[in-house]
Coordinates of C-alpha atoms in Angstrom, one line a residue:
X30 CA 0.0 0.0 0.0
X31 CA 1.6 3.5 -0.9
X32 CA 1.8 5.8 1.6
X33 CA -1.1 8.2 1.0
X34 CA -0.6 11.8 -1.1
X35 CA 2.4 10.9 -1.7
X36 CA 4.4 9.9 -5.0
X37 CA 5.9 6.1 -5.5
X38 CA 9.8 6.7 -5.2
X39 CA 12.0 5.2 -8.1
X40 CA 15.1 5.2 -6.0
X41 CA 17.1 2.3 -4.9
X42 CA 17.2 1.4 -1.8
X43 CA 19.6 -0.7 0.6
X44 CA 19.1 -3.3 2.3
X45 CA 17.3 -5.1 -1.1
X46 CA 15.2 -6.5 1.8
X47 CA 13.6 -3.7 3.1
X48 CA 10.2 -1.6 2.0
X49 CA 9.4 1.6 4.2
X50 CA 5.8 0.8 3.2
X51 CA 6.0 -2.8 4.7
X52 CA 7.7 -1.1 8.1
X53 CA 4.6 1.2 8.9
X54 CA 1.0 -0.3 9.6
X55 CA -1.2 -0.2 7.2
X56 CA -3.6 1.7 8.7
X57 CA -1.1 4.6 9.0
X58 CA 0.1 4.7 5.8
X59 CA -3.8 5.1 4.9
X60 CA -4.4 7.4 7.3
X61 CA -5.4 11.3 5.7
X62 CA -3.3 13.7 8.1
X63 CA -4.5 16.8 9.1
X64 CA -3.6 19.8 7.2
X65 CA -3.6 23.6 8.4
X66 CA -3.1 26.9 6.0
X67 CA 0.2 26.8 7.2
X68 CA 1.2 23.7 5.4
X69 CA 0.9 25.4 2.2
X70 CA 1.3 29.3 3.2
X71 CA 3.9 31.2 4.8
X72 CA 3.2 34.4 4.4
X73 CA 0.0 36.9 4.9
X74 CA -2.5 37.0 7.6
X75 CA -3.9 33.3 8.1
X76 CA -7.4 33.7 9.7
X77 CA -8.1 30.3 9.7
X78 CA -6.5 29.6 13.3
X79 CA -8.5 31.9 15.2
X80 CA -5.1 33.9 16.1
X81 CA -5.3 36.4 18.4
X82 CA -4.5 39.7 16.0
X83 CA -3.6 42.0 18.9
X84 CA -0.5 40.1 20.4
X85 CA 0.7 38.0 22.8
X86 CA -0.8 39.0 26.3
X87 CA 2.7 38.7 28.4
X88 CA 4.4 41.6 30.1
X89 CA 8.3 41.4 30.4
X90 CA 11.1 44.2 30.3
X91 CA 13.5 41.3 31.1
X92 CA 15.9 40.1 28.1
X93 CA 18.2 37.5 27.9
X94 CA 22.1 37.8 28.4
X95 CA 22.4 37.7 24.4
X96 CA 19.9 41.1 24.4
X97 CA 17.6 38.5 22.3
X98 CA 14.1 38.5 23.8
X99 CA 12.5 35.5 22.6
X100 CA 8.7 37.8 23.6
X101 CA 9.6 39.4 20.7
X102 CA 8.4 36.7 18.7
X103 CA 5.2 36.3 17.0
X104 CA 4.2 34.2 20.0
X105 CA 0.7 35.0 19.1
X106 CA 1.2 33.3 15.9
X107 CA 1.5 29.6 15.2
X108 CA 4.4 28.6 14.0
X109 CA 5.2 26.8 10.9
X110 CA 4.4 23.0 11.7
X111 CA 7.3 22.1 9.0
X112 CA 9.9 23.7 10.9
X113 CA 12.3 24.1 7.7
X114 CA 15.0 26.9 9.7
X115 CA 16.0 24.2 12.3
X116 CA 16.1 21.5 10.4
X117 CA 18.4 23.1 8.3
X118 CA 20.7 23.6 10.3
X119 CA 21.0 20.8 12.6
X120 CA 21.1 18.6 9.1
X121 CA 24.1 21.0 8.0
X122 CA 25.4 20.6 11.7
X123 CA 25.6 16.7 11.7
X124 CA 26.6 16.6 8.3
X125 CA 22.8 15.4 6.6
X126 CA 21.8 15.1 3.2
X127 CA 19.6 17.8 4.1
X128 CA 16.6 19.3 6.2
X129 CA 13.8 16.2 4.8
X130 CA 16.0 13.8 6.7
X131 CA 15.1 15.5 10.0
X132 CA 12.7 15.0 12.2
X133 CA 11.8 17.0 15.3
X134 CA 10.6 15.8 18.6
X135 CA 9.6 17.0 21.9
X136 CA 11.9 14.9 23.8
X137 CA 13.7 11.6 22.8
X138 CA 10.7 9.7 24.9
X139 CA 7.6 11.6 22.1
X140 CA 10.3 9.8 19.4
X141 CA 10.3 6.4 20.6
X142 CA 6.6 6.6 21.5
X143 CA 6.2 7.6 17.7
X144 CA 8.0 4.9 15.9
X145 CA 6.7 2.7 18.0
X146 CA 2.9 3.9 17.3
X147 CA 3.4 3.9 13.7
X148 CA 5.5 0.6 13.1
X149 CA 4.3 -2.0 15.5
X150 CA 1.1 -3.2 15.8
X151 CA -0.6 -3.3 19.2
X152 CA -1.2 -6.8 20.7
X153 CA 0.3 -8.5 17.9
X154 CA 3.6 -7.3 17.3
X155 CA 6.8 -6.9 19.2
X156 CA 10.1 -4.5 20.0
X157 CA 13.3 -6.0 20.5
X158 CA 15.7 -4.3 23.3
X159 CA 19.1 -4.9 24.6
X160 CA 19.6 -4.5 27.9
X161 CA 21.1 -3.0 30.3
X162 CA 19.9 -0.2 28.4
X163 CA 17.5 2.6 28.3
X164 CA 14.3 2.1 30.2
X165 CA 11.8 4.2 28.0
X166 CA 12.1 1.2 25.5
X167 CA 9.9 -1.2 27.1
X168 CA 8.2 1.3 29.4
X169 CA 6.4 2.6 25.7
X170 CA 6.2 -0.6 24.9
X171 CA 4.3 -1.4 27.4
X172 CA 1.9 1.7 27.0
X173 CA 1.6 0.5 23.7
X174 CA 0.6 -2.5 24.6
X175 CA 3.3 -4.4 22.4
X176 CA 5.5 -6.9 23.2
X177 CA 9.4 -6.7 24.1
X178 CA 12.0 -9.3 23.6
X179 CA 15.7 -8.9 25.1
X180 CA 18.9 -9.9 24.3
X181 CA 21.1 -8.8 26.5
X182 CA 24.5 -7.2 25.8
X183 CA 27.6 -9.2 26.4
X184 CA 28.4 -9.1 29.9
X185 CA 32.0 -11.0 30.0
X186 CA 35.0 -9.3 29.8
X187 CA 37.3 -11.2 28.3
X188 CA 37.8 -9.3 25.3
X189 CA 38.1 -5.8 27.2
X190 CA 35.4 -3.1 26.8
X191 CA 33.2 -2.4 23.7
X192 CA 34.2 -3.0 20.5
X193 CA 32.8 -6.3 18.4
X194 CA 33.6 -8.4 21.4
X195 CA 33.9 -6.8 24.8
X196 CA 32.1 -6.1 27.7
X197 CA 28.1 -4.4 26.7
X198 CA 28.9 -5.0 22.9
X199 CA 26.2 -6.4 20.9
X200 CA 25.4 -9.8 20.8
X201 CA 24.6 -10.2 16.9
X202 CA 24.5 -13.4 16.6
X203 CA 21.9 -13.9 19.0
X204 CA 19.9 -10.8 18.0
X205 CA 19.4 -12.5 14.3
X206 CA 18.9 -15.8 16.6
X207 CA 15.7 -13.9 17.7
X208 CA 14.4 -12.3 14.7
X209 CA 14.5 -15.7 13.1
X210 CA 12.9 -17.2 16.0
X211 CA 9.7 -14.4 16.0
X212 CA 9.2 -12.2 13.0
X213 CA 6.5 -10.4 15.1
X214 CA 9.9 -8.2 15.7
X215 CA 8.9 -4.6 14.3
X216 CA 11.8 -2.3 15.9
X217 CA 15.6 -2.9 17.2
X218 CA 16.3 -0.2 19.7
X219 CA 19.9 0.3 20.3
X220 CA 21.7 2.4 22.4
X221 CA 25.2 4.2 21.4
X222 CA 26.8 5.1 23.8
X223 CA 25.1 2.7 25.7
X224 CA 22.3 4.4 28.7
X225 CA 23.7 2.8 31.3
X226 CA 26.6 1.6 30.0
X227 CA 28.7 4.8 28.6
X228 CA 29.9 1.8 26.2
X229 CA 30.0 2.2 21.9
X230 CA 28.3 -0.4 19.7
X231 CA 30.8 -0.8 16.9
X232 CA 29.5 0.5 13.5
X233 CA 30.3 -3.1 12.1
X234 CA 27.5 -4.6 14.7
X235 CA 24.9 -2.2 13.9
X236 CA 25.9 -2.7 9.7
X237 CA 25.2 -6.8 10.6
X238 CA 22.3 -5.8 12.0
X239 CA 21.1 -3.8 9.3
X240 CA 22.1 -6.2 6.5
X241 CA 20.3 -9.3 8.1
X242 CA 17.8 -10.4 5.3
X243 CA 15.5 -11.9 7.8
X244 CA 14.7 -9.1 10.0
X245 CA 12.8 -6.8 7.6
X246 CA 11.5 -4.0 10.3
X247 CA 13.9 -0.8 11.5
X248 CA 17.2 -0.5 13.5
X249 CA 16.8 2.5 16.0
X250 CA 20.6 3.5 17.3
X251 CA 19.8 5.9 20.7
X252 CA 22.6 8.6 19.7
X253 CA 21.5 10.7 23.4
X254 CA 25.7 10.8 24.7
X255 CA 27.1 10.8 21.1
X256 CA 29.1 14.2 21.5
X257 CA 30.6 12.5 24.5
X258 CA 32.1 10.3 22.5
X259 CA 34.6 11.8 20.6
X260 CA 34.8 12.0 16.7
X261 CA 32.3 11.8 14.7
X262 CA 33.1 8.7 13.1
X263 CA 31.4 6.8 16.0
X264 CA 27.9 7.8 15.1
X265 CA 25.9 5.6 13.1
X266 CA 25.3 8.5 11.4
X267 CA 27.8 7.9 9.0
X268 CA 25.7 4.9 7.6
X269 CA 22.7 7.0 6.8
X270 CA 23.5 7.4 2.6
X271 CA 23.8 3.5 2.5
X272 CA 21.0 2.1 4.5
X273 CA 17.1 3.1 4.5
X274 CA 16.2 0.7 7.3
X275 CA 18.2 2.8 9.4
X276 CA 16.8 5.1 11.8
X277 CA 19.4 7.6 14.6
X278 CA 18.0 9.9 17.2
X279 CA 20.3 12.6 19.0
X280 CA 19.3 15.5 21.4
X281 CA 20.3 19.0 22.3
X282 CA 19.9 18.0 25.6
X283 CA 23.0 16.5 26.9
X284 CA 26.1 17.7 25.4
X285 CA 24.7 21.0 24.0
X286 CA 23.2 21.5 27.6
X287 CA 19.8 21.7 26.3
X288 CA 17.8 19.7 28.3
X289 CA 15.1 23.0 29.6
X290 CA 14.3 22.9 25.7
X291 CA 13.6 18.8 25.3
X292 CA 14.0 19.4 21.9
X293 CA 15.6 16.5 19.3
X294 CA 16.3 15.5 16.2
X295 CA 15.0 12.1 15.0
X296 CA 16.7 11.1 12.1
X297 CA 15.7 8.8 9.6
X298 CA 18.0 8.4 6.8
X299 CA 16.1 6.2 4.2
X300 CA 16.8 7.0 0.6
X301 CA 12.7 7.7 0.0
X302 CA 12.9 10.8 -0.5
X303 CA 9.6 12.4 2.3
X304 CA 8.3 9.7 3.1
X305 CA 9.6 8.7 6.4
X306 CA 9.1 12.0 7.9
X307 CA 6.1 12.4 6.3
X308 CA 4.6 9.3 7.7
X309 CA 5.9 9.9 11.4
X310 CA 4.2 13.8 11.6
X311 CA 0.9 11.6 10.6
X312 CA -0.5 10.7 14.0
X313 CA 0.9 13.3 15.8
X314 CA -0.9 16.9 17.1
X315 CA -0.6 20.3 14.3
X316 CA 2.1 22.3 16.1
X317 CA 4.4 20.1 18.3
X318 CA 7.0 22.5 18.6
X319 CA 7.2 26.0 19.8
X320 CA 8.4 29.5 18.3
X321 CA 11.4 30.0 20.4
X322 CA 12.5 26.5 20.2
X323 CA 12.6 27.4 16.6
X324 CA 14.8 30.6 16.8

């Protein structure tokens, strides 16, 4: 089923294996998303929001250290919903293809809640986590009423820390184990730097991963402590103009000291052109993210 309003893309993808339209629910890729004047206008005087024409109504002489005062911003006014300004420049900050492989959420938690809502079914279908890892996994999994399968991390140490081998590096092996074993499995979340571990899953684990024929849903890499991690050669990033079942969130929060903001970018880097971030803005709310957040 194509996704709905929106062109069949001619482009080639990697893995051979994988179909976006096969990774979302069908009832999602159906579904008609809502549409405001601000989808298709930028300029003018839009009445159809009911904006208040006079102003914002709050009262501050106070101004920030930088002299910017965010009040005066057209806080009376919504903002656009496609956000093109930030996108923009966080995909020229990390290095992107460009601002339509960036997506914007309120928090890493809102992402993970997302993908999960739109890729795996409720009561039927199942998310597969690695633990010791981050808890929001399974706790929207649960919310979600979808199943979780784990398979933990390697816990020896005879091979040192991280790397292909060591201590909290990914098990591959027994993660395809799994997704042979249930192909109810939707979503891989991974974590890189590992949350609690502060440990690196090597670029060669996630790229087995992302090859395996059998497992035909989306690898999630957690990129939260990234900039803690030295260069950029780490992130998973750098796998984004090979592979479309790929998908890597990052924040503001931590290393840019962010976290008031709870704003991040949700990458997905398939090679489909709108589609992915098209079909995540479908079941969420018109306006998720706020003037100043966008300045």
């Amino acid at each position: 089923m194509p996704i709905h309003g929106l062109p069949a893309s001619s482009a080639s993808l990697t893995p051979a294996h994988f179909d976006i339209e096969r990774a979302i629910r069908p009832n999602i890729l159906a579904l008609q998303p809502y549409r405001c004047a601000r989808d298709d206008y930028h300029d003018g005087i839009l009445l159809d929001a009911n904006e208040n024409s006079l102003g914002h109504s709050i009262v501050s002489e106070s101004q920030s250290k930088d002299g910017h005062d965010s009040l005066s911003l057209p806080l009376h006014r919504y903002p656009d919903p496609s956000h093109p300004d930030i996108k923009a420049r966080i995909a020229s900050l990390r290095g992107l293809p460009g601002p339509q492989n960036v997506f914007l959420g309120v928090g890493s938690d809102e992402v993970i809640d997302l993908l999960q809502r739109v890729c795996v079914a409720p009561g039927k279908e199942k998310i597969l986590i690695t633990p010791p890892t981050y808890g929001m996994y399974a706790v929207s999994a649960q919310v979600n009423d979808i199943g979780v399968v784990k398979v933990p991390l390697e816990l020896g140490a005879d091979h040192g820390e991280g790397g292909d081998k060591g201590r909290f590096s990914l098990r591959v092996d027994e993660i395809k184990k799994a997704v042979d074993a249930d192909p109810s499995i939707r979503l891989i979340h991974l974590c890189s730097p590992g949350n609690p571990t502060g440990t690196l899953i090597s670029l060669s684990a996630i790229r087995s991963v992302l090859e395996y024929p059998s497992f035909t849903g989306i690898v999630v890499v957690d990129e939260a402590y990234i900039d803690f991690a030295g260069a950029a050669e780490h992130s998973a990033v750098s796998l984004i103009s090979e592979f479309a079942n790929l998908v890597v969130m990052q924040t503001l929060s931590k290393g840019f000291g962010l976290a008031a903001i709870r704003y991040v970018s949700f990458s997905n880097y398939a090679q489909t052109s709108l589609k992915p971030t098209q079909t995540r803005h479908r079941p969420r709310t018109t306006t998720s993210h706020s003037s100043p957040q966008q300045h």
